[in-house]
Coordinates of C-alpha atoms in Angstrom, one line a residue:
M603 CA -109.4 -201.8 -12.4
S604 CA -111.9 -204.4 -13.6
R605 CA -112.8 -207.1 -11.3
D606 CA -111.9 -210.6 -11.8
W607 CA -115.1 -211.5 -12.9
A608 CA -114.6 -215.3 -13.4
S609 CA -113.6 -215.4 -9.4
V610 CA -116.7 -212.9 -8.5
L611 CA -119.0 -215.2 -10.1
G612 CA -117.4 -218.8 -8.9
T613 CA -116.8 -219.9 -12.3
D614 CA -114.0 -221.8 -13.3
A615 CA -114.4 -221.0 -17.2
D616 CA -112.8 -218.4 -18.9
V617 CA -113.8 -215.0 -18.0
D618 CA -114.3 -213.8 -22.1
D619 CA -116.9 -217.2 -22.6
V620 CA -118.6 -216.0 -19.6
L621 CA -119.3 -212.3 -20.3
E622 CA -119.8 -213.3 -24.1
H623 CA -123.5 -214.7 -23.2
F624 CA -124.4 -211.5 -20.9
D625 CA -126.5 -209.0 -22.7
T626 CA -125.6 -205.6 -22.6
E627 CA -128.8 -203.0 -22.2
W628 CA -129.0 -199.3 -21.0
F629 CA -130.5 -198.0 -18.1
R630 CA -131.0 -193.9 -17.4
G631 CA -127.8 -193.5 -19.2
R632 CA -126.1 -196.3 -17.1
K633 CA -124.6 -199.5 -19.1
Y634 CA -125.1 -202.8 -17.7
R635 CA -125.2 -206.6 -18.4
H636 CA -127.5 -209.1 -17.7
L637 CA -127.5 -213.2 -17.9
G638 CA -130.6 -214.5 -19.6
D639 CA -129.9 -218.1 -19.2
A640 CA -127.8 -219.8 -16.6
R641 CA -124.4 -220.6 -17.9
H642 CA -121.0 -221.9 -16.0
G643 CA -122.9 -222.4 -12.8
I644 CA -123.9 -218.5 -13.0
E645 CA -127.6 -218.2 -12.5
R646 CA -130.1 -216.8 -14.7
G647 CA -130.6 -213.0 -14.4
T648 CA -127.2 -212.4 -13.1
A649 CA -126.5 -208.9 -13.9
L650 CA -123.5 -206.6 -13.6
V651 CA -123.8 -202.7 -13.2
G652 CA -120.3 -201.0 -13.4
D653 CA -118.5 -203.1 -10.8
T654 CA -121.9 -204.2 -8.9
V655 CA -123.1 -207.8 -8.9
V656 CA -126.5 -208.6 -8.2
R657 CA -127.4 -212.6 -8.3
G658 CA -130.0 -213.8 -10.2
Y659 CA -132.5 -215.8 -7.9
P660 CA -131.6 -219.7 -7.7
S661 CA -134.6 -221.9 -9.6
M662 CA -136.4 -223.6 -7.0
P663 CA -137.5 -227.3 -7.2
R664 CA -141.0 -228.6 -7.5
A665 CA -142.6 -231.0 -5.2
L666 CA -145.3 -233.6 -7.0
V667 CA -145.8 -235.6 -3.9
L668 CA -145.0 -233.2 -0.8
E669 CA -144.4 -235.9 2.0
P670 CA -141.5 -237.6 0.8
A671 CA -139.9 -234.6 -1.2
V672 CA -139.9 -232.7 2.5
E673 CA -138.6 -235.7 4.2
E674 CA -136.0 -236.0 1.3
A675 CA -135.0 -232.2 1.1
F676 CA -135.4 -231.2 4.7
D677 CA -133.4 -232.2 8.1
G678 CA -134.9 -229.2 9.8
P679 CA -137.6 -226.9 10.7
V680 CA -139.4 -225.7 8.1
A681 CA -141.0 -222.5 7.3
V682 CA -144.3 -222.8 5.2
E683 CA -145.0 -219.8 3.1
E684 CA -147.4 -218.7 0.6
K685 CA -146.4 -218.6 -3.1
L686 CA -147.9 -215.7 -5.0
N687 CA -148.7 -215.6 -8.5
G688 CA -147.0 -212.5 -10.8
Y689 CA -143.5 -212.0 -11.3
N690 CA -140.2 -212.3 -9.7
V691 CA -138.3 -209.1 -8.9
R692 CA -134.9 -208.4 -7.1
V693 CA -134.3 -204.9 -5.8
A694 CA -131.4 -203.6 -4.8
R695 CA -129.4 -200.3 -4.3
V696 CA -126.6 -199.8 -6.7
D697 CA -124.7 -196.4 -6.2
G698 CA -127.5 -194.9 -4.6
D699 CA -130.1 -195.8 -7.2
V700 CA -132.9 -198.4 -5.9
L701 CA -133.0 -200.6 -8.8
A702 CA -135.7 -203.5 -10.1
F703 CA -134.4 -206.4 -12.2
T704 CA -136.9 -209.0 -13.5
R705 CA -136.2 -212.6 -13.5
S706 CA -134.0 -212.2 -16.4
G707 CA -131.8 -209.7 -14.9
F708 CA -133.3 -206.8 -17.1
I709 CA -133.1 -203.6 -14.8
C710 CA -137.0 -202.9 -15.7
P711 CA -138.0 -199.0 -16.1
Y712 CA -141.7 -199.3 -15.4
T713 CA -141.1 -201.9 -12.3
T714 CA -138.3 -199.4 -11.1
R715 CA -140.8 -197.1 -10.9
K716 CA -143.5 -198.8 -9.0
I717 CA -141.0 -200.0 -6.6
E718 CA -139.9 -196.4 -6.2
R719 CA -143.7 -195.5 -5.4
L720 CA -144.6 -198.4 -3.6
V721 CA -141.5 -199.4 -1.6
D722 CA -139.7 -197.2 1.1
A723 CA -136.6 -199.1 1.2
D724 CA -134.2 -196.6 2.1
A725 CA -133.8 -197.4 5.6
F726 CA -133.5 -201.3 4.7
F727 CA -130.6 -200.6 2.3
D728 CA -129.1 -197.9 5.0
E729 CA -128.8 -201.1 7.1
Y730 CA -128.2 -203.6 4.5
P731 CA -126.3 -201.8 2.0
E732 CA -125.3 -205.1 0.2
H733 CA -128.2 -207.1 0.3
M734 CA -131.3 -207.5 -2.2
L735 CA -135.0 -207.7 -1.3
C736 CA -136.6 -210.8 -3.9
G737 CA -140.4 -210.4 -4.3
E738 CA -143.4 -210.8 -6.2
L739 CA -144.9 -208.3 -7.8
V740 CA -148.6 -208.9 -8.3
G741 CA -151.8 -207.4 -9.0
P742 CA -153.6 -206.2 -12.2
E743 CA -151.9 -203.6 -13.5
N744 CA -148.4 -205.1 -14.6
P745 CA -146.6 -206.2 -18.1
Y746 CA -145.9 -209.9 -17.5
T747 CA -148.5 -211.4 -15.7
N748 CA -152.4 -211.8 -15.6
H749 CA -153.5 -212.5 -12.2
D750 CA -155.7 -210.2 -9.7
Y751 CA -155.5 -210.8 -6.1
A752 CA -158.5 -209.1 -3.7
E753 CA -156.1 -207.2 -1.7
V754 CA -154.1 -205.4 -4.4
D755 CA -155.7 -202.5 -6.3
E756 CA -153.0 -201.7 -9.2
V757 CA -149.8 -203.7 -7.9
G758 CA -148.2 -204.7 -4.6
F759 CA -144.6 -205.9 -3.8
Y760 CA -144.1 -208.7 -1.2
V761 CA -141.2 -209.7 -0.2
F762 CA -140.1 -213.8 0.0
G763 CA -136.4 -213.7 0.5
V764 CA -133.5 -211.5 1.3
R765 CA -130.0 -212.2 -0.1
H766 CA -126.7 -210.9 -0.4
R767 CA -126.8 -209.3 -4.0
E768 CA -123.2 -210.4 -4.7
S769 CA -122.7 -214.2 -3.3
G770 CA -126.5 -215.0 -3.1
D771 CA -126.4 -216.1 0.6
P772 CA -130.1 -215.7 1.8
M773 CA -130.8 -214.5 5.1
G774 CA -132.8 -216.9 7.3
V775 CA -136.7 -216.9 7.7
E776 CA -136.9 -215.3 10.9
R777 CA -134.4 -212.6 10.2
R778 CA -135.9 -211.7 6.9
R779 CA -139.3 -211.6 8.6
D780 CA -137.8 -209.2 11.3
A781 CA -136.0 -207.0 9.1
C782 CA -139.2 -206.6 6.8
E783 CA -141.4 -205.8 9.8
T784 CA -138.9 -203.4 11.4
Y785 CA -139.1 -201.6 8.0
G786 CA -142.3 -201.4 6.8
L787 CA -141.9 -203.7 4.0
D788 CA -144.7 -206.2 3.3
S789 CA -144.2 -209.9 2.9
V790 CA -145.7 -213.3 2.0
A791 CA -147.8 -214.7 4.3
H792 CA -146.1 -217.0 6.6
F793 CA -148.1 -219.9 7.5
G794 CA -145.8 -221.3 10.8
T795 CA -142.7 -223.1 10.8
F796 CA -142.8 -226.8 11.8
A797 CA -140.7 -230.3 12.0
P798 CA -140.5 -232.0 8.8
S799 CA -142.9 -234.7 9.7
A800 CA -145.6 -232.1 10.2
A801 CA -144.9 -229.6 7.3
A802 CA -146.4 -231.5 4.7
A803 CA -149.4 -232.0 6.4
E804 CA -149.4 -228.2 7.0
A805 CA -148.5 -227.6 3.1
R806 CA -151.8 -229.7 2.3
E807 CA -154.1 -228.3 4.6
R808 CA -153.0 -224.7 3.2
I809 CA -152.9 -225.6 -0.2
H810 CA -157.0 -226.9 -0.1
D811 CA -157.6 -223.2 1.5
L812 CA -155.8 -221.6 -1.0
D813 CA -157.2 -223.9 -3.8
E814 CA -160.3 -222.6 -2.9
R815 CA -159.7 -219.2 -2.9
G816 CA -157.8 -219.6 -6.6
R817 CA -154.2 -218.8 -5.2
E818 CA -151.5 -220.1 -6.7
G819 CA -149.6 -222.7 -3.8
V820 CA -146.9 -222.8 -1.0
V821 CA -143.3 -222.7 -0.8
L822 CA -141.4 -224.3 2.3
K823 CA -138.2 -223.3 3.3
S824 CA -135.3 -224.4 5.6
T825 CA -135.1 -221.9 8.3
D826 CA -131.7 -220.3 6.9
G827 CA -133.3 -220.2 3.7
R828 CA -130.9 -222.5 1.7
Q829 CA -133.3 -225.2 0.9
A830 CA -136.7 -224.9 -0.5
L831 CA -139.7 -226.4 -2.6
K832 CA -142.4 -225.0 -4.1
Y833 CA -145.8 -227.0 -4.5
T834 CA -149.0 -225.6 -6.2
T835 CA -152.9 -225.6 -6.4
S836 CA -155.4 -227.5 -8.5
A837 CA -156.6 -223.9 -9.5
I838 CA -153.2 -222.3 -10.4
H839 CA -152.7 -225.6 -12.7
R840 CA -156.2 -225.1 -14.3
A841 CA -155.2 -221.3 -15.0
D842 CA -152.1 -222.1 -16.6
L843 CA -153.6 -224.7 -18.9
E844 CA -156.4 -222.1 -19.7
H845 CA -154.1 -219.4 -20.6
A846 CA -151.8 -221.7 -22.6
F847 CA -154.8 -222.9 -24.7
E848 CA -156.1 -219.2 -25.2
L849 CA -152.9 -218.9 -27.4
P850 CA -152.5 -222.7 -28.3
F851 CA -149.4 -222.3 -30.7
E852 CA -147.1 -220.0 -28.3
Y853 CA -146.7 -222.8 -25.2
G854 CA -144.7 -226.1 -26.1
R855 CA -145.9 -229.7 -25.2
D856 CA -144.0 -229.8 -22.3
F857 CA -145.7 -226.6 -20.5
V858 CA -149.2 -229.0 -20.8
F859 CA -147.7 -231.9 -20.0
T860 CA -146.3 -231.2 -16.7
R861 CA -149.2 -229.4 -15.8
V862 CA -151.4 -232.7 -16.1
M863 CA -149.1 -234.5 -14.3
R864 CA -149.2 -232.1 -11.4
E865 CA -153.1 -232.7 -11.2
A866 CA -152.6 -236.5 -11.5
F867 CA -150.1 -236.6 -8.7
Q868 CA -151.8 -234.4 -6.4
A869 CA -155.0 -236.6 -7.3
V870 CA -153.1 -239.8 -6.0
E871 CA -151.5 -237.5 -2.8
F872 CA -155.1 -236.4 -1.6
E873 CA -156.3 -239.8 -1.7
E874 CA -159.6 -238.6 -4.1
S875 CA -162.2 -241.0 -4.8
D876 CA -162.9 -242.0 -8.4
E877 CA -166.0 -239.3 -8.3
R878 CA -163.5 -236.6 -7.3
V879 CA -160.7 -237.5 -9.9
R880 CA -163.9 -237.3 -12.4
E881 CA -164.8 -233.9 -11.2
R882 CA -160.9 -232.9 -11.6
A883 CA -160.8 -234.2 -14.9
Q884 CA -163.7 -232.2 -16.0
R885 CA -162.7 -229.0 -14.8
L886 CA -159.1 -229.8 -16.3
G887 CA -160.7 -230.5 -19.9
E888 CA -162.7 -227.3 -19.6
A889 CA -159.4 -225.7 -18.8
I890 CA -158.1 -226.9 -22.0
L891 CA -161.2 -227.1 -24.5
R892 CA -163.2 -223.9 -23.9
P893 CA -160.4 -221.5 -24.3
A894 CA -158.8 -223.0 -27.5
V895 CA -162.6 -222.8 -29.1
E896 CA -162.7 -219.2 -28.0
T897 CA -159.4 -218.4 -29.3
I898 CA -160.5 -220.2 -32.9
R899 CA -163.7 -218.4 -33.1
A900 CA -162.1 -215.2 -32.3
V901 CA -159.4 -215.7 -35.3
E902 CA -162.2 -216.3 -37.4
A903 CA -164.2 -213.5 -36.9
G904 CA -161.2 -211.5 -37.5
E905 CA -160.5 -210.3 -33.9
S906 CA -156.9 -209.9 -32.4
V907 CA -155.7 -212.8 -29.9
G908 CA -153.0 -212.5 -27.2
E909 CA -152.1 -211.3 -23.9
T910 CA -153.6 -208.1 -22.7
H911 CA -152.1 -205.8 -19.7
T912 CA -153.3 -202.8 -18.2
I913 CA -150.4 -200.5 -17.0
R914 CA -150.5 -197.3 -15.3
G915 CA -147.3 -195.0 -14.2
T916 CA -145.4 -191.9 -15.8
P917 CA -145.6 -191.3 -19.3
E918 CA -141.8 -191.9 -19.7
S919 CA -142.1 -195.3 -17.9
I920 CA -144.9 -196.3 -19.9
E921 CA -143.2 -195.6 -23.1
D922 CA -140.0 -197.5 -21.8
V923 CA -141.8 -200.5 -21.3
L924 CA -143.9 -200.6 -24.6
S925 CA -140.6 -199.8 -26.2
Y926 CA -138.4 -202.6 -24.5
F927 CA -141.7 -205.1 -25.8
R928 CA -141.3 -204.2 -29.4
E929 CA -137.6 -204.6 -29.2
Q930 CA -137.9 -207.7 -28.0
G931 CA -139.7 -208.5 -31.6
L932 CA -143.4 -208.4 -29.9
E933 CA -146.4 -206.9 -31.7
L934 CA -148.2 -204.7 -29.5
Q935 CA -152.0 -203.9 -30.1
V936 CA -152.9 -200.5 -28.0
E937 CA -156.3 -201.1 -27.1
R938 CA -156.5 -197.8 -24.8
D939 CA -154.1 -194.8 -23.8
E940 CA -155.0 -192.0 -21.8
G941 CA -153.2 -189.7 -19.4
G942 CA -153.6 -186.4 -17.5
D943 CA -151.9 -185.2 -14.4
G944 CA -148.5 -186.7 -15.0
E945 CA -149.9 -190.4 -15.8
R946 CA -150.5 -192.5 -18.4
V947 CA -152.6 -195.4 -18.3
V948 CA -152.2 -198.0 -21.5
T949 CA -154.1 -200.8 -22.2
F950 CA -152.4 -203.1 -24.8
T951 CA -152.1 -206.8 -26.2
K952 CA -149.1 -208.5 -26.8
V953 CA -150.5 -210.2 -30.5
A954 CA -149.7 -213.9 -30.4
R955 CA -148.9 -214.1 -34.1
S956 CA -147.9 -217.7 -34.2
T957 CA -151.5 -218.3 -32.8
R958 CA -153.2 -215.9 -34.8
D959 CA -151.2 -217.1 -38.0
K960 CA -151.7 -220.8 -37.9
T961 CA -155.4 -221.0 -36.9
T962 CA -156.0 -219.0 -39.8
Y963 CA -154.0 -221.5 -42.0
Y964 CA -155.8 -224.3 -40.7
L965 CA -159.1 -222.4 -40.7
D966 CA -158.2 -221.8 -44.7
G967 CA -157.7 -225.4 -45.2
G968 CA -154.3 -225.9 -44.2
T969 CA -153.2 -230.0 -43.3
I970 CA -150.9 -231.2 -40.5
D971 CA -148.6 -233.8 -41.2
E972 CA -148.8 -236.5 -38.6

């Protein structure tokens, strides 16, 4: 008998109304469903594989000003950890198979094969069969994000949370760190646990160091893992804006506005002098204008524009992920495709059609109604 999904998922909504919002996919001959957007109180990315629920990872609030946000969010010890710039992956074992779920709940064949190669998770799942590993897949060879880490040659998986796969209840920070150490799982950097009054100052110091190294930021968590805040560096704000203005007609105004405001609040919180604010503004302006100019010149020269990725894996896993992107309506341009010894390496560009077409239109004399 099929499960009472409304009860299992913790919603009062009609079960048919709930399930109609789940997309159906297949992975290795297995049918599953996943929720692309949060609905009825159910987290985005929640997946149903047979009778097994794999909960989506909850959204995390962002602090614009650290000290008051920390005081508001926490009333006990706060763990400060590094936030990495990759893509969110949940790893669960379902009917004996270790599967990797992206943020939207899609079982990614490429990521699953990478996890199979990178992570020896069997011992962990033998001990915690009802749990899932929540982590970040980072490195230069991945199909979703573009950010390098000196310590990662191809891709790496770093655990930042362990949760019960059905209820979503988190494992406490210390227990999670102990479990990762016991079972040889890489974890995000842990900077220590502090009283709320000291956590903001510690996070701010870490932000200065991470910013100088071009890294993303920090996450502050209650020790039971139930409350969390994220806070990011100026370097990542600029990187986001640079990426957005490389593809200026792909990202909305909200994307740009939020990152500019993060910079503004950070400058005030860090009590920067007028000279430092001017330097920050100049760096921000370069991050916005320079890539946009380069993109316009590239389109004018007839070159392709878009997000370029390199991925490495078995021929089957590479073809699976390329097919998935094409099924999503993306136009792919393969720049390099090499193989040997059962491995395939492909560099491809997700062509930014809106940026290409609109830029061409304006270069040809098109106008904007303002």
